[in-house]
Amino acid sequence: MPTNPPARGPRDPRFSSGPCVKRPGWAPAALEGAWLGRSHRAVGGKAKLAEVIERSRRLLGLPPDYRLGIVPASDTGAVEMALWSLLGARGVDVLAWESFGRAWATDALKHLRLADARVIEADYGALPDLGQVDPSRDTVFTWNGTTSGVRVPDGAWIAAGRAGLTICDATSAAFAMDLPWDKLDVATWSWQKALGGEAAHGMLALSPRAVERLESYRTPWPLPKIFRLTKNGRLNEDIFRGATINTPSMLCVEDALDSLAWAEEIGGLPALIARSEANLAVVADWIAKTPWVDFLAHDPATRSTTSICLRMVDPWFEALDAAARAAAAKRIAVLLDEAGAGYDLGAYRDAPPGLRIWGGPTVETGDIEALLPWLDWAHGEVKNGGGAR
Ligand SMILES: Cc1ncc(COP(=O)(O)O)c(C=O)c1O
């Protein structure tokens, strides 16, 4: 029996985990000052790129001796240029507990074919045993596992006096979670996540020890131009001053500046983190009183505030076989989409069937509150056959 949907829905139904919803009040007019049709290497263009770097540094509280650059190919480009440029000098531990960490493990094992690479793994919902990480080796990890909604709780497990480098994919954490810079030698992110920017550009932060490695180690494999961070054995400092390796989109740059200005206006990093935490809190309150759903993350300390991943736990769902579970979860997401109540709420394609709500700082808490009754409705529809196709 179909039931009536809630009377009203979120004002903005966009809950995708990337590209993420743009900041409240965004309109195309935000791009009016873009440096268009001019060289990005002219003084004005380079100044815009340098401004993205400077304002990002300030907002994130990056230490003054860290480099920050804009690099090609989004977060994947930034992570892979770090892996290809730095790994192989010593053994490496790759932590993998969901799709992205596993992709970096594939890079290390199957593509770079490192002789001394260990993968420390866990299944969706859990973190691997962080106590196994050896500080004499390099460590590659994802701060926030976007596809399982499991994040590392802090950096306490990273040794202060480590000899290896830590390489952290921080794309769905940066600007939404506290990052302990003294524990991160390399950190990467992209613009379309926590600040709701446009995709295609990656950010790469390097500690002095990461720079030292770049200048003292030569990889046994060739590096394509797009990955090259050094020139004649020295760091290519130009990249970290806004002279990008290849051509950036100056529309995306203008949009990144708009999102940074918004973040500054609302109170900087503490305000961004608070907005994301408030989003998780309303979901947690709803889960506490809703028997059919639970977090995919087992340990509350590891629950992501940005990519909030849910699994269904009622007997109806658990009695279904794997294919029927996947179909039911997908149908819930389709019903929400068709009703205009919530877009892109399906779990990531490699993750267990379920739902995922982006709760980053650009999402209004009121929109998540307005979404939750719709999840109850869509679940009821599919469970009772009203949403079946
Ligand atoms: C943790 C993580 N790493 C990497 C990526 C890939 O990012 P991009 O598409 O910016 O390369 C994503 C995208 O969702 C992600 O969440």
Coordinates of C-alpha atoms and ligand atoms in Angstrom, one line a residue:
M1 CA 0.0 0.0 0.0
P2 CA 1.5 3.3 -1.0
T3 CA 1.7 5.8 1.8
N4 CA 1.6 9.6 1.6
P5 CA 5.0 11.3 1.3
P6 CA 6.0 14.0 3.8
A7 CA 4.4 17.3 3.1
R8 CA 7.6 19.2 2.4
G9 CA 11.2 18.3 1.4
P10 CA 14.7 19.9 1.7
R11 CA 15.0 23.3 0.1
D12 CA 18.1 22.0 -1.7
P13 CA 17.9 18.2 -2.4
R14 CA 21.5 17.8 -3.5
F15 CA 23.3 15.3 -1.2
S16 CA 25.9 13.9 -3.6
S17 CA 29.3 13.0 -2.2
G18 CA 31.1 14.6 -5.1
P19 CA 30.6 16.9 -6.8
C20 CA 29.0 18.3 -3.6
V21 CA 26.4 20.9 -3.3
K22 CA 27.6 24.4 -3.8
R23 CA 27.7 26.9 -0.8
P24 CA 24.4 28.4 0.3
G25 CA 23.4 31.3 -1.9
W26 CA 25.8 30.4 -4.8
A27 CA 24.7 31.7 -8.2
P28 CA 26.6 31.9 -11.5
A29 CA 27.2 35.6 -10.8
A30 CA 29.9 34.4 -8.4
L31 CA 32.1 33.8 -11.5
E32 CA 31.9 37.3 -12.9
G33 CA 35.4 38.2 -12.0
A34 CA 36.9 35.2 -13.7
W35 CA 40.2 35.6 -15.6
L36 CA 38.8 34.4 -18.9
G37 CA 40.4 34.2 -22.4
R38 CA 43.7 35.4 -21.0
S39 CA 46.8 33.3 -20.2
H40 CA 46.9 31.8 -16.8
R41 CA 50.6 32.7 -16.8
A42 CA 50.0 36.4 -17.2
V43 CA 50.4 38.4 -14.0
G44 CA 46.6 38.6 -13.3
G45 CA 46.0 34.9 -13.9
K46 CA 48.9 33.7 -11.9
A47 CA 47.8 36.0 -9.1
K48 CA 44.4 34.3 -9.0
L49 CA 46.0 30.9 -8.8
A50 CA 48.4 32.1 -6.0
E51 CA 45.4 33.5 -4.2
V52 CA 43.7 30.1 -4.1
I53 CA 46.9 28.7 -2.6
E54 CA 47.3 31.4 0.0
R55 CA 43.7 31.5 1.1
S56 CA 43.6 27.7 1.3
R57 CA 46.8 27.7 3.4
R58 CA 45.3 30.3 5.8
L59 CA 42.0 28.6 6.2
L60 CA 43.5 25.2 6.9
G61 CA 46.3 26.5 9.1
L62 CA 49.0 24.9 7.0
P63 CA 52.5 25.4 8.7
P64 CA 54.5 28.1 7.0
D65 CA 57.2 25.7 5.8
Y66 CA 54.7 23.4 4.0
R67 CA 54.3 23.9 0.2
L68 CA 50.9 23.9 -1.3
G69 CA 50.3 23.6 -5.1
I70 CA 47.5 23.2 -7.6
V71 CA 48.0 20.1 -9.7
P72 CA 46.2 18.4 -12.6
A73 CA 43.6 15.7 -12.5
S74 CA 41.8 16.4 -9.3
D75 CA 42.5 14.5 -6.1
T76 CA 43.4 11.3 -8.0
G77 CA 46.1 13.3 -9.9
A78 CA 47.5 14.7 -6.7
V79 CA 47.6 11.4 -4.9
E80 CA 49.1 9.6 -7.8
M81 CA 51.8 12.2 -8.5
A82 CA 52.8 11.8 -4.8
L83 CA 52.8 8.0 -5.0
W84 CA 54.8 7.9 -8.3
S85 CA 57.3 10.6 -7.1
L86 CA 57.9 9.4 -3.6
L87 CA 57.4 5.7 -3.1
G88 CA 60.1 3.1 -3.4
A89 CA 62.7 4.8 -1.3
R90 CA 61.7 2.6 1.6
G91 CA 59.0 0.0 2.5
V92 CA 55.4 1.2 2.5
D93 CA 52.2 0.4 4.4
V94 CA 49.0 1.1 2.5
L95 CA 45.9 1.3 4.6
A96 CA 42.7 0.2 2.8
W97 CA 39.2 0.0 4.2
E98 CA 37.1 1.0 1.3
S99 CA 37.2 1.7 -2.4
F100 CA 39.7 4.6 -2.5
G101 CA 42.3 3.1 -0.1
R102 CA 42.1 0.0 -2.2
A103 CA 42.8 1.9 -5.4
W104 CA 46.0 3.3 -3.8
A105 CA 47.0 -0.2 -2.8
T106 CA 46.5 -1.4 -6.4
D107 CA 48.7 1.4 -7.5
A108 CA 51.5 0.4 -5.1
L109 CA 51.3 -3.4 -5.7
K110 CA 50.2 -3.8 -9.3
H111 CA 51.3 -0.7 -11.1
L112 CA 54.4 0.5 -9.2
R113 CA 55.1 -3.1 -8.3
L114 CA 56.9 -2.1 -5.2
A115 CA 59.0 -4.9 -3.7
D116 CA 58.3 -4.0 -0.1
A117 CA 54.6 -3.0 0.1
R118 CA 52.2 -4.2 2.8
V119 CA 48.5 -3.7 2.6
I120 CA 46.8 -3.4 6.0
E121 CA 43.1 -3.9 5.3
A122 CA 39.6 -3.9 6.8
D123 CA 36.2 -4.5 5.4
Y124 CA 33.5 -1.8 4.8
G125 CA 32.4 -0.4 8.2
A126 CA 35.7 -0.9 10.1
L127 CA 39.2 0.6 10.2
P128 CA 42.2 -1.6 9.9
D129 CA 44.5 -2.1 12.9
L130 CA 46.3 1.2 13.0
G131 CA 48.7 -0.3 15.5
Q132 CA 50.3 -2.3 12.7
V133 CA 51.6 0.8 11.0
D134 CA 55.4 0.8 11.1
P135 CA 56.8 4.4 11.4
S136 CA 60.1 3.4 9.7
R137 CA 58.1 2.8 6.5
D138 CA 56.0 5.1 4.4
T139 CA 52.3 5.1 5.1
V140 CA 49.6 5.7 2.5
F141 CA 46.1 6.2 3.8
T142 CA 42.7 8.0 3.2
W143 CA 41.7 10.3 6.1
N144 CA 38.0 9.9 5.3
G145 CA 36.9 6.8 3.5
T146 CA 34.1 8.4 1.4
T147 CA 32.6 5.1 0.3
S148 CA 32.2 3.5 3.7
G149 CA 31.8 6.6 5.9
V150 CA 34.7 5.5 8.1
R151 CA 37.4 8.0 8.9
V152 CA 40.5 7.8 11.2
P153 CA 39.5 9.5 14.5
D154 CA 42.7 11.5 14.8
G155 CA 46.4 11.4 14.1
A156 CA 47.5 9.9 17.4
W157 CA 48.5 6.6 15.7
I158 CA 51.0 8.4 13.6
A159 CA 54.5 8.6 15.2
A160 CA 55.9 12.1 15.7
G161 CA 59.5 10.9 15.1
R162 CA 58.7 8.7 12.1
A163 CA 61.4 8.0 9.5
G164 CA 58.9 7.2 6.8
L165 CA 56.6 9.7 5.1
T166 CA 52.8 9.8 5.6
I167 CA 50.8 10.3 2.3
C168 CA 47.2 11.2 3.1
D169 CA 44.3 11.4 0.6
A170 CA 42.3 14.0 2.5
T171 CA 39.8 14.9 -0.2
S172 CA 36.6 14.4 1.7
A173 CA 38.2 15.6 5.0
A174 CA 39.9 18.9 4.2
F175 CA 37.8 21.9 5.2
A176 CA 35.5 19.6 7.2
M177 CA 37.7 17.9 9.7
D178 CA 40.7 18.8 11.8
L179 CA 43.9 17.6 10.1
P180 CA 47.1 17.4 12.3
W181 CA 49.6 18.9 9.8
D182 CA 52.6 17.8 11.9
K183 CA 51.5 14.2 11.2
L184 CA 51.0 14.6 7.5
D185 CA 53.9 14.8 5.1
V186 CA 51.7 14.8 2.0
A187 CA 48.0 15.7 1.9
T188 CA 45.8 16.0 -1.1
W189 CA 42.3 17.2 -1.9
S190 CA 40.1 18.6 -4.7
W191 CA 37.8 21.5 -5.0
Q192 CA 34.4 19.8 -5.5
K193 CA 34.1 18.3 -2.1
A194 CA 33.8 20.1 1.2
L195 CA 33.6 23.6 -0.3
G196 CA 31.4 22.6 -3.2
G197 CA 33.8 23.9 -5.8
E198 CA 34.3 22.6 -9.4
A199 CA 36.1 19.4 -10.3
A200 CA 39.4 18.8 -12.3
H201 CA 42.0 20.4 -10.1
G202 CA 44.0 18.8 -7.2
M203 CA 45.7 20.4 -4.3
L204 CA 49.0 18.9 -3.0
A205 CA 50.5 19.9 0.3
L206 CA 54.1 18.8 1.1
S207 CA 56.0 18.9 4.3
P208 CA 59.7 19.8 4.4
R209 CA 60.5 16.1 4.7
A210 CA 58.5 15.3 1.6
V211 CA 60.4 17.9 -0.3
E212 CA 63.7 16.5 1.0
R213 CA 62.6 13.1 -0.3
L214 CA 61.7 14.6 -3.7
E215 CA 65.1 16.2 -4.0
S216 CA 67.2 13.2 -2.8
Y217 CA 65.4 10.2 -4.4
R218 CA 65.1 9.3 -8.0
T219 CA 62.4 6.9 -8.9
P220 CA 63.4 3.8 -10.9
W221 CA 60.5 4.4 -13.3
P222 CA 59.9 7.3 -15.7
L223 CA 57.6 10.1 -14.7
P224 CA 55.2 11.7 -17.2
K225 CA 55.3 15.5 -17.4
I226 CA 52.0 15.7 -15.6
F227 CA 53.6 14.1 -12.4
R228 CA 56.9 15.9 -12.4
L229 CA 57.4 17.9 -9.2
T230 CA 61.2 18.5 -9.6
K231 CA 63.4 20.1 -12.2
N232 CA 67.1 19.2 -12.4
G233 CA 66.8 17.4 -9.0
R234 CA 65.3 20.4 -7.2
L235 CA 61.7 21.0 -6.2
N236 CA 59.9 23.0 -9.0
E237 CA 58.9 25.8 -6.7
D238 CA 56.9 27.5 -9.4
I239 CA 54.1 24.9 -9.0
F240 CA 53.7 26.1 -5.4
R241 CA 53.4 29.7 -6.5
G242 CA 50.6 29.3 -8.9
A243 CA 52.5 28.4 -12.1
T244 CA 50.6 25.1 -12.8
I245 CA 52.1 22.3 -14.8
N246 CA 49.5 22.6 -17.5
T247 CA 46.4 24.8 -18.2
P248 CA 43.9 25.2 -15.4
S249 CA 40.3 26.3 -15.8
M250 CA 40.1 29.9 -14.7
L251 CA 36.3 29.5 -14.2
C252 CA 37.0 26.8 -11.7
V253 CA 39.7 29.0 -10.1
E254 CA 37.2 31.8 -9.7
D255 CA 34.7 29.4 -8.2
A256 CA 37.3 28.1 -5.8
L257 CA 38.0 31.7 -4.7
D258 CA 34.3 32.2 -4.1
S259 CA 34.0 29.1 -2.0
L260 CA 37.1 30.2 0.1
A261 CA 35.6 33.6 0.6
W262 CA 32.4 32.1 1.9
A263 CA 34.3 29.8 4.2
E264 CA 36.2 32.9 5.6
E265 CA 32.9 34.9 6.0
I266 CA 31.2 32.2 8.0
G267 CA 34.1 31.9 10.5
G268 CA 36.8 29.8 8.9
L269 CA 37.7 26.2 9.6
P270 CA 36.0 26.0 13.0
A271 CA 32.7 27.1 11.5
L272 CA 33.1 24.6 8.6
I273 CA 33.8 21.8 11.0
A274 CA 30.8 22.7 13.2
R275 CA 28.4 22.8 10.2
S276 CA 29.5 19.3 9.2
E277 CA 29.3 18.0 12.8
A278 CA 25.8 19.4 13.1
N279 CA 24.8 17.5 10.0
L280 CA 26.1 14.2 11.4
A281 CA 24.4 14.9 14.7
V282 CA 20.9 15.2 13.2
V283 CA 21.4 11.9 11.3
A284 CA 22.7 10.2 14.5
D285 CA 19.6 11.4 16.4
W286 CA 17.3 10.0 13.7
I287 CA 19.1 6.7 13.6
A288 CA 18.8 6.4 17.4
K289 CA 15.0 6.3 17.1
T290 CA 14.8 4.5 13.7
P291 CA 14.9 0.7 13.9
W292 CA 15.4 0.0 10.1
V293 CA 18.7 1.8 9.7
D294 CA 22.2 2.1 11.2
F295 CA 25.6 3.6 10.4
L296 CA 27.8 1.5 8.2
A297 CA 30.7 2.6 10.5
H298 CA 30.7 0.3 13.5
D299 CA 32.7 2.6 15.9
P300 CA 31.1 6.0 16.6
A301 CA 34.6 7.5 16.9
T302 CA 35.2 6.7 13.2
R303 CA 31.9 8.0 11.8
S304 CA 32.5 10.4 9.0
T305 CA 30.8 13.8 9.3
T306 CA 30.9 14.3 5.5
S307 CA 30.1 11.0 3.8
I308 CA 27.5 9.6 6.1
C309 CA 26.9 6.0 5.0
L310 CA 23.9 4.0 6.2
R311 CA 23.0 0.4 6.1
M312 CA 19.6 -1.2 6.4
V313 CA 19.2 -3.5 9.4
D314 CA 15.5 -4.5 9.6
P315 CA 14.6 -8.2 9.3
W316 CA 12.8 -7.5 5.9
F317 CA 16.0 -6.3 4.3
E318 CA 18.3 -8.8 6.0
A319 CA 16.1 -11.7 4.7
L320 CA 16.8 -10.6 1.1
D321 CA 19.5 -12.2 -1.0
A322 CA 22.4 -10.0 -2.2
A323 CA 20.9 -9.1 -5.5
A324 CA 17.5 -8.2 -3.9
R325 CA 19.2 -6.0 -1.3
A326 CA 21.1 -4.1 -3.9
A327 CA 17.9 -3.6 -5.9
A328 CA 15.9 -2.5 -2.9
A329 CA 18.6 0.1 -1.8
K330 CA 18.8 1.3 -5.4
R331 CA 15.0 1.6 -5.6
I332 CA 14.9 3.8 -2.4
A333 CA 17.4 6.1 -3.9
V334 CA 15.4 6.3 -7.2
L335 CA 12.2 7.0 -5.4
L336 CA 13.8 9.9 -3.5
D337 CA 15.3 11.2 -6.7
E338 CA 12.0 11.0 -8.6
A339 CA 10.2 12.8 -5.7
G340 CA 12.8 15.6 -5.9
A341 CA 13.4 15.0 -2.2
G342 CA 17.1 13.9 -2.4
Y343 CA 19.5 13.3 -5.2
D344 CA 22.5 10.9 -5.4
L345 CA 21.7 9.1 -2.2
G346 CA 22.7 5.6 -3.3
A347 CA 25.8 3.9 -1.8
Y348 CA 29.0 4.0 -3.9
R349 CA 29.0 1.3 -6.6
D350 CA 31.6 -0.9 -4.8
A351 CA 30.1 -0.4 -1.3
P352 CA 27.5 -2.6 0.4
P353 CA 24.0 -1.7 -0.6
G354 CA 22.7 1.2 1.4
L355 CA 22.4 5.0 1.4
R356 CA 24.9 7.8 1.6
I357 CA 24.2 11.4 2.6
W358 CA 26.8 14.1 2.1
G359 CA 27.0 16.1 5.3
G360 CA 29.8 18.5 4.4
P361 CA 29.8 22.1 5.4
T362 CA 28.0 23.4 2.3
V363 CA 24.9 21.3 3.2
E364 CA 22.4 23.1 5.4
T365 CA 21.4 21.1 8.5
G366 CA 17.8 22.0 7.9
D367 CA 18.0 20.2 4.5
I368 CA 19.2 17.0 6.2
E369 CA 16.4 17.3 8.8
A370 CA 13.9 17.7 6.0
L371 CA 15.3 14.7 4.1
L372 CA 15.1 12.2 7.0
P373 CA 11.3 11.7 7.0
W374 CA 11.6 11.1 3.2
L375 CA 14.1 8.3 3.9
D376 CA 11.5 6.7 6.2
W377 CA 8.8 7.1 3.6
A378 CA 10.9 5.7 0.7
H379 CA 12.0 2.7 2.9
G380 CA 8.4 2.0 3.8
E381 CA 7.3 2.2 0.1
V382 CA 9.9 -0.3 -1.1
K383 CA 9.4 -2.6 1.9
N384 CA 5.7 -2.7 1.4
G385 CA 6.0 -3.2 -2.3
G386 CA 4.6 0.3 -3.2
G387 CA 8.0 1.3 -4.6
A388 CA 8.6 -1.9 -6.5
R389 CA 9.2 -1.9 -10.2
Ligands
LIG1 C1 38.7 9.6 -0.6 C2 38.6 9.9 -2.1 N1 39.8 9.8 -2.8 C3 39.8 10.0 -4.1 C4 38.7 10.4 -4.8 C5 38.7 10.7 -6.2 O1 38.7 12.1 -6.3 P1 38.8 12.9 -7.7 O2 37.6 12.5 -8.5 O3 38.8 14.3 -7.2 O4 40.0 12.5 -8.4 C6 37.5 10.6 -4.1 C7 36.2 11.0 -4.8 O5 35.1 10.8 -4.3 C8 37.4 10.3 -2.7 O6 36.3 10.5 -2.0

